[in-house]
Amino acid sequence: MRELQDLADALINGYADRVSKLTNELLETGVEPQTILNEGLIAGMTVVGEKMRTGEMYLPEVLQSASAMHASLKLLKPHLVKEGVESRGKILMGTVKGDMHDIGKNLVGIMLQGAGFELVDLGLNVPPQKFVEAIGMHQPAVVGLSAMLTTTMLNMKTTIEAINNAGLRSKVKIIIGGAPVSQKFADDIGADGYARDAVKAVDKVKELLAA
Ligand code: B12
């Protein structure tokens, strides 16, 4: 669809206003929010990642694409999240220490809220101890850890160890995600689950809570 390609192009170029305008237009014409997300925003962000890898795009430009994505996600959120549904359980989410990527985590949070879960979002660059304190304070059923760098994914392990050492491991299920992690890595560091995208994350959380 031409308009979805326009949205992806505007995101790649970091034009936040145009991204917002196109998002609204697509919603008004009845395009599913999930389609806007996958075929517009995520498709565009994948190109941004590729251009970043090959040195065609630099950090300031990537940041502009990221804020354009944030602007669009804000518009999509009310369409993805049902209000007034009874909570299916509390989920605590955060991007681990040293990692400044939060778009994927935010998206997982939105989809979980959409499925009726209550979300406590600790943000990004979250040290292990902060996860431990937040578990004590909020008593979530599930903890979601996000990492986008091969260097910071190791902090998922340290976070799980800190939760273990605080005697809280048996009280929560832990799910991990982010581009560099895998089911094998989840098994290796003692997480309960892994999901590769936001839709699968919802399925995995439901599965973990049913077990
Ligand atoms: C945007 C971006 C940035 C932005 C982040 C802005 C923000 N607010 O998030 C900025 C400019 C800050 C940035 C900085 C850097 N980045 Co960057 N970034 C990206 C980029 C282009 C897109 C990430 C993204 O948002 N994707 C879209 C979302 C929707 O997808 P996602 O994050 O993968 O999330 C999905 C799944 O992974 C999963 N998921 C995510 N979290 C969780 C959690 C749970 C619990 C579950 C179940 C699932 C799940 O579900 C999500 C939704 O479907 C990626 C490339 C890419 N294609 O991934 C590089 C990328 C991740 N960055 C990279 C690098 C190298 C960096 C820098 C080190 C660059 C530098 N030289 O400084 C810095 C590091 C800063 C830091 N300390 O974190 C590399 C990582 C390489 C590696 N293997 O480690 C990548 C892969 C680019 C590349 N191809 O080289 N980056």
PDB file of C-alpha atoms and ligand atoms in Angstrom:
ATOM      1  CA  MET A   1       0.000   0.000   0.000  1.00  0.00           C
ATOM      2  CA  ARG A   2       1.416   3.328  -1.140  1.00  0.00           C
ATOM      3  CA  GLU A   3       0.483   5.250   2.048  1.00  0.00           C
ATOM      4  CA  LEU A   4       2.250   2.722   4.273  1.00  0.00           C
ATOM      5  CA  GLN A   5       5.382   3.084   2.175  1.00  0.00           C
ATOM      6  CA  ASP A   6       5.077   6.886   2.541  1.00  0.00           C
ATOM      7  CA  LEU A   7       4.860   6.413   6.307  1.00  0.00           C
ATOM      8  CA  ALA A   8       7.974   4.209   6.325  1.00  0.00           C
ATOM      9  CA  ASP A   9       9.843   6.773   4.185  1.00  0.00           C
ATOM     10  CA  ALA A  10       8.834   9.658   6.472  1.00  0.00           C
ATOM     11  CA  LEU A  11      10.056   7.639   9.478  1.00  0.00           C
ATOM     12  CA  ILE A  12      13.383   6.849   7.772  1.00  0.00           C
ATOM     13  CA  ASN A  13      13.786  10.590   7.068  1.00  0.00           C
ATOM     14  CA  GLY A  14      12.919  11.435  10.680  1.00  0.00           C
ATOM     15  CA  TYR A  15       9.994  13.726   9.800  1.00  0.00           C
ATOM     16  CA  ALA A  16       7.976  13.443  13.028  1.00  0.00           C
ATOM     17  CA  ASP A  17       5.199  15.826  11.916  1.00  0.00           C
ATOM     18  CA  ARG A  18       4.688  14.004   8.640  1.00  0.00           C
ATOM     19  CA  VAL A  19       4.758  10.627  10.427  1.00  0.00           C
ATOM     20  CA  SER A  20       2.038  11.839  12.821  1.00  0.00           C
ATOM     21  CA  LYS A  21      -0.069  13.248   9.969  1.00  0.00           C
ATOM     22  CA  LEU A  22       0.200  10.038   7.918  1.00  0.00           C
ATOM     23  CA  THR A  23      -0.574   7.891  10.984  1.00  0.00           C
ATOM     24  CA  ASN A  24      -3.761   9.868  11.603  1.00  0.00           C
ATOM     25  CA  GLU A  25      -4.762   9.664   7.943  1.00  0.00           C
ATOM     26  CA  LEU A  26      -4.230   5.905   7.841  1.00  0.00           C
ATOM     27  CA  LEU A  27      -6.285   5.467  11.035  1.00  0.00           C
ATOM     28  CA  GLU A  28      -9.056   7.638   9.569  1.00  0.00           C
ATOM     29  CA  THR A  29      -9.191   5.557   6.396  1.00  0.00           C
ATOM     30  CA  GLY A  30      -9.689   2.457   8.542  1.00  0.00           C
ATOM     31  CA  VAL A  31      -6.276   0.816   8.229  1.00  0.00           C
ATOM     32  CA  GLU A  32      -5.683  -1.534  11.177  1.00  0.00           C
ATOM     33  CA  PRO A  33      -3.268  -0.110  13.792  1.00  0.00           C
ATOM     34  CA  GLN A  34      -1.359  -3.408  13.690  1.00  0.00           C
ATOM     35  CA  THR A  35      -0.834  -2.987   9.931  1.00  0.00           C
ATOM     36  CA  ILE A  36       0.328   0.616  10.388  1.00  0.00           C
ATOM     37  CA  LEU A  37       2.750  -0.642  13.012  1.00  0.00           C
ATOM     38  CA  ASN A  38       4.172  -3.574  11.067  1.00  0.00           C
ATOM     39  CA  GLU A  39       4.086  -2.386   7.469  1.00  0.00           C
ATOM     40  CA  GLY A  40       4.819   1.298   8.150  1.00  0.00           C
ATOM     41  CA  LEU A  41       6.744   1.905  11.357  1.00  0.00           C
ATOM     42  CA  ILE A  42       8.608  -1.357  11.932  1.00  0.00           C
ATOM     43  CA  ALA A  43       9.353  -1.705   8.201  1.00  0.00           C
ATOM     44  CA  GLY A  44      10.835   1.822   8.265  1.00  0.00           C
ATOM     45  CA  MET A  45      12.813   1.197  11.440  1.00  0.00           C
ATOM     46  CA  THR A  46      14.309  -1.968   9.927  1.00  0.00           C
ATOM     47  CA  VAL A  47      15.685   0.153   7.077  1.00  0.00           C
ATOM     48  CA  VAL A  48      17.030   2.675   9.617  1.00  0.00           C
ATOM     49  CA  GLY A  49      18.868  -0.187  11.380  1.00  0.00           C
ATOM     50  CA  GLU A  50      20.368  -1.351   8.097  1.00  0.00           C
ATOM     51  CA  LYS A  51      21.487   2.190   7.179  1.00  0.00           C
ATOM     52  CA  MET A  52      22.979   2.579  10.654  1.00  0.00           C
ATOM     53  CA  ARG A  53      24.928  -0.643  10.238  1.00  0.00           C
ATOM     54  CA  THR A  54      26.342   0.368   6.859  1.00  0.00           C
ATOM     55  CA  GLY A  55      27.229   3.864   8.070  1.00  0.00           C
ATOM     56  CA  GLU A  56      24.648   5.621   5.853  1.00  0.00           C
ATOM     57  CA  MET A  57      22.857   7.038   8.893  1.00  0.00           C
ATOM     58  CA  TYR A  58      24.409   8.527  12.017  1.00  0.00           C
ATOM     59  CA  LEU A  59      23.120   8.741  15.581  1.00  0.00           C
ATOM     60  CA  PRO A  60      21.445  12.187  15.371  1.00  0.00           C
ATOM     61  CA  GLU A  61      19.439  11.006  12.349  1.00  0.00           C
ATOM     62  CA  VAL A  62      18.538   7.714  14.013  1.00  0.00           C
ATOM     63  CA  LEU A  63      17.340   9.681  17.037  1.00  0.00           C
ATOM     64  CA  GLN A  64      15.043  11.713  14.779  1.00  0.00           C
ATOM     65  CA  SER A  65      13.586   8.505  13.357  1.00  0.00           C
ATOM     66  CA  ALA A  66      13.170   7.223  16.916  1.00  0.00           C
ATOM     67  CA  SER A  67      11.256  10.333  18.014  1.00  0.00           C
ATOM     68  CA  ALA A  68       9.085  10.100  14.899  1.00  0.00           C
ATOM     69  CA  MET A  69       8.313   6.509  15.899  1.00  0.00           C
ATOM     70  CA  HIS A  70       7.477   7.610  19.453  1.00  0.00           C
ATOM     71  CA  ALA A  71       5.088  10.260  18.076  1.00  0.00           C
ATOM     72  CA  SER A  72       3.268   7.702  15.962  1.00  0.00           C
ATOM     73  CA  LEU A  73       3.127   5.104  18.746  1.00  0.00           C
ATOM     74  CA  LYS A  74       1.460   7.714  20.944  1.00  0.00           C
ATOM     75  CA  LEU A  75      -1.290   8.080  18.338  1.00  0.00           C
ATOM     76  CA  LEU A  76      -1.660   4.325  17.874  1.00  0.00           C
ATOM     77  CA  LYS A  77      -1.699   3.503  21.581  1.00  0.00           C
ATOM     78  CA  PRO A  78      -5.390   4.300  22.265  1.00  0.00           C
ATOM     79  CA  HIS A  79      -6.294   2.031  19.349  1.00  0.00           C
ATOM     80  CA  LEU A  80      -4.156  -0.816  20.652  1.00  0.00           C
ATOM     81  CA  VAL A  81      -5.075  -0.531  24.335  1.00  0.00           C
ATOM     82  CA  LYS A  82      -8.589  -1.210  25.551  1.00  0.00           C
ATOM     83  CA  GLU A  83      -9.583   0.999  28.466  1.00  0.00           C
ATOM     84  CA  GLY A  84     -11.480  -0.183  31.494  1.00  0.00           C
ATOM     85  CA  VAL A  85     -10.727  -3.880  31.119  1.00  0.00           C
ATOM     86  CA  GLU A  86     -10.152  -5.845  34.305  1.00  0.00           C
ATOM     87  CA  SER A  87      -6.428  -6.424  34.880  1.00  0.00           C
ATOM     88  CA  ARG A  88      -5.139  -9.878  33.952  1.00  0.00           C
ATOM     89  CA  GLY A  89      -2.044  -9.314  36.110  1.00  0.00           C
ATOM     90  CA  LYS A  90       0.779  -6.891  36.663  1.00  0.00           C
ATOM     91  CA  ILE A  91       3.866  -6.760  34.433  1.00  0.00           C
ATOM     92  CA  LEU A  92       7.045  -4.890  35.302  1.00  0.00           C
ATOM     93  CA  MET A  93       9.136  -3.879  32.293  1.00  0.00           C
ATOM     94  CA  GLY A  94      12.471  -2.187  31.781  1.00  0.00           C
ATOM     95  CA  THR A  95      15.463  -1.913  29.466  1.00  0.00           C
ATOM     96  CA  VAL A  96      18.521  -3.189  31.303  1.00  0.00           C
ATOM     97  CA  LYS A  97      21.469  -1.137  32.545  1.00  0.00           C
ATOM     98  CA  GLY A  98      23.623   0.589  29.933  1.00  0.00           C
ATOM     99  CA  ASP A  99      20.993   0.322  27.199  1.00  0.00           C
ATOM    100  CA  MET A 100      19.204   3.389  25.815  1.00  0.00           C
ATOM    101  CA  HIS A 101      16.833   1.609  23.413  1.00  0.00           C
ATOM    102  CA  ASP A 102      13.215   1.758  24.522  1.00  0.00           C
ATOM    103  CA  ILE A 103      11.023   1.662  21.412  1.00  0.00           C
ATOM    104  CA  GLY A 104      10.713  -2.138  21.375  1.00  0.00           C
ATOM    105  CA  LYS A 105      10.091  -2.267  25.116  1.00  0.00           C
ATOM    106  CA  ASN A 106       7.437   0.433  24.820  1.00  0.00           C
ATOM    107  CA  LEU A 107       5.739  -1.487  22.056  1.00  0.00           C
ATOM    108  CA  VAL A 108       5.703  -4.696  24.094  1.00  0.00           C
ATOM    109  CA  GLY A 109       4.241  -2.661  26.987  1.00  0.00           C
ATOM    110  CA  ILE A 110       1.500  -1.230  24.760  1.00  0.00           C
ATOM    111  CA  MET A 111       0.560  -4.684  23.414  1.00  0.00           C
ATOM    112  CA  LEU A 112       0.476  -6.143  26.924  1.00  0.00           C
ATOM    113  CA  GLN A 113      -1.785  -3.314  28.073  1.00  0.00           C
ATOM    114  CA  GLY A 114      -3.881  -3.969  24.976  1.00  0.00           C
ATOM    115  CA  ALA A 115      -4.279  -7.559  26.122  1.00  0.00           C
ATOM    116  CA  GLY A 116      -5.507  -6.363  29.534  1.00  0.00           C
ATOM    117  CA  PHE A 117      -2.343  -6.501  31.620  1.00  0.00           C
ATOM    118  CA  GLU A 118      -1.395  -3.748  34.032  1.00  0.00           C
ATOM    119  CA  LEU A 119       1.998  -2.235  33.220  1.00  0.00           C
ATOM    120  CA  VAL A 120       4.684  -0.777  35.443  1.00  0.00           C
ATOM    121  CA  ASP A 121       7.364   0.669  33.164  1.00  0.00           C
ATOM    122  CA  LEU A 122      10.760   1.363  34.744  1.00  0.00           C
ATOM    123  CA  GLY A 123      12.100   2.999  31.578  1.00  0.00           C
ATOM    124  CA  LEU A 124      15.564   2.452  30.159  1.00  0.00           C
ATOM    125  CA  ASN A 125      19.082   2.009  31.562  1.00  0.00           C
ATOM    126  CA  VAL A 126      17.624   0.284  34.635  1.00  0.00           C
ATOM    127  CA  PRO A 127      20.190  -1.100  37.122  1.00  0.00           C
ATOM    128  CA  PRO A 128      19.560  -4.585  38.594  1.00  0.00           C
ATOM    129  CA  GLN A 129      18.917  -3.156  42.056  1.00  0.00           C
ATOM    130  CA  LYS A 130      16.111  -0.960  40.731  1.00  0.00           C
ATOM    131  CA  PHE A 131      14.370  -4.045  39.319  1.00  0.00           C
ATOM    132  CA  VAL A 132      14.752  -5.725  42.715  1.00  0.00           C
ATOM    133  CA  GLU A 133      13.260  -2.742  44.569  1.00  0.00           C
ATOM    134  CA  ALA A 134      10.404  -2.418  42.081  1.00  0.00           C
ATOM    135  CA  ILE A 135       9.515  -6.109  42.423  1.00  0.00           C
ATOM    136  CA  GLY A 136       9.281  -5.605  46.197  1.00  0.00           C
ATOM    137  CA  MET A 137       7.146  -2.502  45.757  1.00  0.00           C
ATOM    138  CA  HIS A 138       4.785  -3.563  42.947  1.00  0.00           C
ATOM    139  CA  GLN A 139       4.731  -7.370  43.305  1.00  0.00           C
ATOM    140  CA  PRO A 140       4.325  -8.077  39.586  1.00  0.00           C
ATOM    141  CA  ALA A 141       3.478 -11.511  38.223  1.00  0.00           C
ATOM    142  CA  VAL A 142       5.926 -11.126  35.348  1.00  0.00           C
ATOM    143  CA  VAL A 143       9.126  -9.140  34.826  1.00  0.00           C
ATOM    144  CA  GLY A 144      10.089  -8.231  31.248  1.00  0.00           C
ATOM    145  CA  LEU A 145      13.701  -7.362  30.430  1.00  0.00           C
ATOM    146  CA  SER A 146      14.694  -5.684  27.175  1.00  0.00           C
ATOM    147  CA  ALA A 147      18.173  -5.283  25.625  1.00  0.00           C
ATOM    148  CA  MET A 148      19.219  -4.250  22.122  1.00  0.00           C
ATOM    149  CA  LEU A 149      23.000  -4.457  22.351  1.00  0.00           C
ATOM    150  CA  THR A 150      25.211  -7.525  22.459  1.00  0.00           C
ATOM    151  CA  THR A 151      27.083  -5.793  25.283  1.00  0.00           C
ATOM    152  CA  THR A 152      24.042  -4.983  27.453  1.00  0.00           C
ATOM    153  CA  MET A 153      22.304  -8.339  26.993  1.00  0.00           C
ATOM    154  CA  LEU A 154      24.789  -9.594  29.599  1.00  0.00           C
ATOM    155  CA  ASN A 155      23.138  -7.261  32.098  1.00  0.00           C
ATOM    156  CA  MET A 156      20.010  -9.398  31.807  1.00  0.00           C
ATOM    157  CA  LYS A 157      21.998 -12.143  33.488  1.00  0.00           C
ATOM    158  CA  THR A 158      23.174  -9.784  36.258  1.00  0.00           C
ATOM    159  CA  THR A 159      19.601  -8.596  36.741  1.00  0.00           C
ATOM    160  CA  ILE A 160      18.289 -12.140  37.108  1.00  0.00           C
ATOM    161  CA  GLU A 161      21.120 -12.900  39.544  1.00  0.00           C
ATOM    162  CA  ALA A 162      20.211  -9.832  41.630  1.00  0.00           C
ATOM    163  CA  ILE A 163      16.548 -10.936  41.709  1.00  0.00           C
ATOM    164  CA  ASN A 164      17.743 -14.390  42.764  1.00  0.00           C
ATOM    165  CA  ASN A 165      20.020 -13.043  45.491  1.00  0.00           C
ATOM    166  CA  ALA A 166      17.189 -10.924  46.880  1.00  0.00           C
ATOM    167  CA  GLY A 167      15.152 -14.126  47.333  1.00  0.00           C
ATOM    168  CA  LEU A 168      12.489 -12.932  44.872  1.00  0.00           C
ATOM    169  CA  ARG A 169      13.085 -15.300  41.952  1.00  0.00           C
ATOM    170  CA  SER A 170      10.304 -17.734  42.880  1.00  0.00           C
ATOM    171  CA  LYS A 171       7.773 -14.886  43.097  1.00  0.00           C
ATOM    172  CA  VAL A 172       8.037 -13.753  39.460  1.00  0.00           C
ATOM    173  CA  LYS A 173       8.220 -15.158  35.947  1.00  0.00           C
ATOM    174  CA  ILE A 174      10.925 -13.497  33.861  1.00  0.00           C
ATOM    175  CA  ILE A 175      10.615 -12.940  30.128  1.00  0.00           C
ATOM    176  CA  ILE A 176      13.340 -11.429  27.960  1.00  0.00           C
ATOM    177  CA  GLY A 177      13.457  -9.895  24.490  1.00  0.00           C
ATOM    178  CA  GLY A 178      15.326  -7.619  22.111  1.00  0.00           C
ATOM    179  CA  ALA A 179      17.159  -8.088  18.821  1.00  0.00           C
ATOM    180  CA  PRO A 180      20.331  -9.836  20.074  1.00  0.00           C
ATOM    181  CA  VAL A 181      18.668 -12.310  22.469  1.00  0.00           C
ATOM    182  CA  SER A 182      17.262 -15.755  21.753  1.00  0.00           C
ATOM    183  CA  GLN A 183      15.505 -18.684  23.380  1.00  0.00           C
ATOM    184  CA  LYS A 184      18.894 -20.288  23.944  1.00  0.00           C
ATOM    185  CA  PHE A 185      20.197 -17.173  25.727  1.00  0.00           C
ATOM    186  CA  ALA A 186      17.029 -17.116  27.843  1.00  0.00           C
ATOM    187  CA  ASP A 187      17.666 -20.737  28.831  1.00  0.00           C
ATOM    188  CA  ASP A 188      21.338 -20.033  29.543  1.00  0.00           C
ATOM    189  CA  ILE A 189      20.645 -17.146  31.943  1.00  0.00           C
ATOM    190  CA  GLY A 190      17.692 -18.786  33.678  1.00  0.00           C
ATOM    191  CA  ALA A 191      14.827 -16.684  32.280  1.00  0.00           C
ATOM    192  CA  ASP A 192      11.407 -18.340  32.073  1.00  0.00           C
ATOM    193  CA  GLY A 193      10.689 -17.219  28.539  1.00  0.00           C
ATOM    194  CA  TYR A 194      11.696 -15.348  25.410  1.00  0.00           C
ATOM    195  CA  ALA A 195       9.626 -13.739  22.663  1.00  0.00           C
ATOM    196  CA  ARG A 196      10.879 -12.217  19.428  1.00  0.00           C
ATOM    197  CA  ASP A 197       8.203  -9.549  18.996  1.00  0.00           C
ATOM    198  CA  ALA A 198       5.423  -7.744  20.829  1.00  0.00           C
ATOM    199  CA  VAL A 199       2.618 -10.037  19.629  1.00  0.00           C
ATOM    200  CA  LYS A 200       4.537 -13.158  20.647  1.00  0.00           C
ATOM    201  CA  ALA A 201       5.396 -11.470  23.958  1.00  0.00           C
ATOM    202  CA  VAL A 202       1.692 -11.313  24.825  1.00  0.00           C
ATOM    203  CA  ASP A 203       1.249 -15.023  23.966  1.00  0.00           C
ATOM    204  CA  LYS A 204       4.302 -15.920  26.035  1.00  0.00           C
ATOM    205  CA  VAL A 205       3.136 -13.952  29.083  1.00  0.00           C
ATOM    206  CA  LYS A 206      -0.286 -15.624  28.906  1.00  0.00           C
ATOM    207  CA  GLU A 207       1.423 -19.011  28.609  1.00  0.00           C
ATOM    208  CA  LEU A 208       3.723 -18.334  31.590  1.00  0.00           C
ATOM    209  CA  LEU A 209       0.820 -17.228  33.772  1.00  0.00           C
ATOM    210  CA  ALA A 210      -1.284 -20.244  32.815  1.00  0.00           C
ATOM    211  CA  ALA A 211       1.530 -22.665  33.727  1.00  0.00           C
TER     212      ALA A 211
HETATM  213  C1  B12 B   1      16.580   3.441  17.151  1.00  0.00           C
HETATM  214  C2  B12 B   1      17.941   2.877  17.457  1.00  0.00           C
HETATM  215  C3  B12 B   1      18.767   3.599  18.332  1.00  0.00           C
HETATM  216  C4  B12 B   1      18.279   4.833  19.091  1.00  0.00           C
HETATM  217  C5  B12 B   1      17.358   4.362  20.263  1.00  0.00           C
HETATM  218  C6  B12 B   1      16.270   5.360  20.590  1.00  0.00           C
HETATM  219  C7  B12 B   1      15.235   4.778  21.519  1.00  0.00           C
HETATM  220  N1  B12 B   1      14.605   5.677  22.265  1.00  0.00           N
HETATM  221  O1  B12 B   1      14.986   3.582  21.579  1.00  0.00           O
HETATM  222  C8  B12 B   1      19.628   5.467  19.556  1.00  0.00           C
HETATM  223  C9  B12 B   1      20.036   6.520  18.560  1.00  0.00           C
HETATM  224  C10 B12 B   1      19.619   6.071  20.970  1.00  0.00           C
HETATM  225  C11 B12 B   1      20.586   4.282  19.429  1.00  0.00           C
HETATM  226  C12 B12 B   1      21.827   4.270  20.053  1.00  0.00           C
HETATM  227  C13 B12 B   1      22.777   3.252  19.871  1.00  0.00           C
HETATM  228  N2  B12 B   1      22.633   2.159  19.082  1.00  0.00           N
HETATM  229 CO1  B12 B   1      20.965   1.662  18.221  1.00  0.00          CO
HETATM  230  N3  B12 B   1      19.562   1.143  17.083  1.00  0.00           N
HETATM  231  C14 B12 B   1      18.390   1.656  16.850  1.00  0.00           C
HETATM  232  C15 B12 B   1      17.660   0.815  15.765  1.00  0.00           C
HETATM  233  C16 B12 B   1      17.842   1.526  14.428  1.00  0.00           C
HETATM  234  C17 B12 B   1      16.195   0.541  15.935  1.00  0.00           C
HETATM  235  C18 B12 B   1      15.782  -0.131  17.260  1.00  0.00           C
HETATM  236  C19 B12 B   1      14.278  -0.142  17.319  1.00  0.00           C
HETATM  237  O2  B12 B   1      13.678   0.706  17.956  1.00  0.00           O
HETATM  238  N4  B12 B   1      13.627  -1.060  16.581  1.00  0.00           N
HETATM  239  C20 B12 B   1      12.178  -1.114  16.449  1.00  0.00           C
HETATM  240  C21 B12 B   1      11.570  -1.937  17.586  1.00  0.00           C
HETATM  241  C22 B12 B   1      10.059  -2.014  17.419  1.00  0.00           C
HETATM  242  O3  B12 B   1      12.100  -3.227  17.492  1.00  0.00           O
HETATM  243  P1  B12 B   1      12.938  -3.910  18.682  1.00  0.00           P
HETATM  244  O4  B12 B   1      13.619  -2.865  19.464  1.00  0.00           O
HETATM  245  O5  B12 B   1      13.772  -5.011  18.123  1.00  0.00           O
HETATM  246  O6  B12 B   1      11.833  -4.529  19.622  1.00  0.00           O
HETATM  247  C23 B12 B   1      11.070  -5.658  19.267  1.00  0.00           C
HETATM  248  C24 B12 B   1      11.692  -7.014  19.674  1.00  0.00           C
HETATM  249  O7  B12 B   1      13.094  -6.969  19.799  1.00  0.00           O
HETATM  250  C25 B12 B   1      10.970  -7.392  20.914  1.00  0.00           C
HETATM  251  N5  B12 B   1      11.414  -6.884  22.234  1.00  0.00           N
HETATM  252  C26 B12 B   1      12.132  -5.791  22.559  1.00  0.00           C
HETATM  253  N6  B12 B   1      12.233  -5.681  23.885  1.00  0.00           N
HETATM  254  C27 B12 B   1      11.573  -6.705  24.439  1.00  0.00           C
HETATM  255  C28 B12 B   1      11.378  -7.078  25.763  1.00  0.00           C
HETATM  256  C29 B12 B   1      10.639  -8.236  26.046  1.00  0.00           C
HETATM  257  C30 B12 B   1      10.430  -8.624  27.456  1.00  0.00           C
HETATM  258  C31 B12 B   1      10.131  -9.037  24.980  1.00  0.00           C
HETATM  259  C32 B12 B   1       9.410 -10.276  25.284  1.00  0.00           C
HETATM  260  C33 B12 B   1      10.321  -8.662  23.655  1.00  0.00           C
HETATM  261  C34 B12 B   1      11.036  -7.503  23.387  1.00  0.00           C
HETATM  262  O8  B12 B   1       9.661  -6.873  20.697  1.00  0.00           O
HETATM  263  C35 B12 B   1       9.792  -5.580  20.118  1.00  0.00           C
HETATM  264  C36 B12 B   1       8.539  -5.228  19.373  1.00  0.00           C
HETATM  265  O9  B12 B   1       8.212  -6.143  18.358  1.00  0.00           O
HETATM  266  C37 B12 B   1      18.472  -0.530  15.853  1.00  0.00           C
HETATM  267  C38 B12 B   1      18.492  -1.381  14.590  1.00  0.00           C
HETATM  268  C39 B12 B   1      17.410  -2.449  14.575  1.00  0.00           C
HETATM  269  N7  B12 B   1      16.904  -2.748  13.423  1.00  0.00           N
HETATM  270  O10 B12 B   1      17.070  -3.002  15.585  1.00  0.00           O
HETATM  271  C40 B12 B   1      19.877  -0.019  16.251  1.00  0.00           C
HETATM  272  C41 B12 B   1      20.846  -0.946  16.977  1.00  0.00           C
HETATM  273  C42 B12 B   1      20.146  -1.772  18.029  1.00  0.00           C
HETATM  274  N8  B12 B   1      21.743   0.015  17.634  1.00  0.00           N
HETATM  275  C43 B12 B   1      23.004  -0.352  17.602  1.00  0.00           C
HETATM  276  C44 B12 B   1      24.085   0.386  18.148  1.00  0.00           C
HETATM  277  C45 B12 B   1      25.475  -0.148  17.849  1.00  0.00           C
HETATM  278  C46 B12 B   1      23.872   1.563  18.905  1.00  0.00           C
HETATM  279  C47 B12 B   1      24.959   2.425  19.592  1.00  0.00           C
HETATM  280  C48 B12 B   1      26.046   1.610  20.328  1.00  0.00           C
HETATM  281  C49 B12 B   1      25.546   3.336  18.510  1.00  0.00           C
HETATM  282  C50 B12 B   1      26.731   4.193  18.940  1.00  0.00           C
HETATM  283  N9  B12 B   1      27.787   4.071  18.175  1.00  0.00           N
HETATM  284  O11 B12 B   1      26.671   4.895  19.904  1.00  0.00           O
HETATM  285  C51 B12 B   1      24.115   3.291  20.555  1.00  0.00           C
HETATM  286  C52 B12 B   1      24.012   2.653  21.954  1.00  0.00           C
HETATM  287  C53 B12 B   1      23.323   3.506  22.960  1.00  0.00           C
HETATM  288  C54 B12 B   1      23.023   2.688  24.217  1.00  0.00           C
HETATM  289  N10 B12 B   1      23.899   2.756  25.198  1.00  0.00           N
HETATM  290  O12 B12 B   1      22.032   1.997  24.253  1.00  0.00           O
HETATM  291  C55 B12 B   1      23.164  -1.705  16.918  1.00  0.00           C
HETATM  292  C56 B12 B   1      23.398  -2.833  17.927  1.00  0.00           C
HETATM  293  C57 B12 B   1      24.504  -3.761  17.482  1.00  0.00           C
HETATM  294  C58 B12 B   1      24.709  -4.836  18.486  1.00  0.00           C
HETATM  295  N11 B12 B   1      24.574  -6.058  18.008  1.00  0.00           N
HETATM  296  O13 B12 B   1      24.974  -4.644  19.631  1.00  0.00           O
HETATM  297  C59 B12 B   1      21.835  -1.794  16.069  1.00  0.00           C
HETATM  298  C60 B12 B   1      21.369  -3.246  15.821  1.00  0.00           C
HETATM  299  C61 B12 B   1      22.106  -1.062  14.722  1.00  0.00           C
HETATM  300  C62 B12 B   1      23.071  -1.772  13.799  1.00  0.00           C
HETATM  301  N12 B12 B   1      22.557  -2.491  12.826  1.00  0.00           N
HETATM  302  O14 B12 B   1      24.249  -1.667  13.975  1.00  0.00           O
HETATM  303  N13 B12 B   1      20.079   3.298  18.647  1.00  0.00           N
END
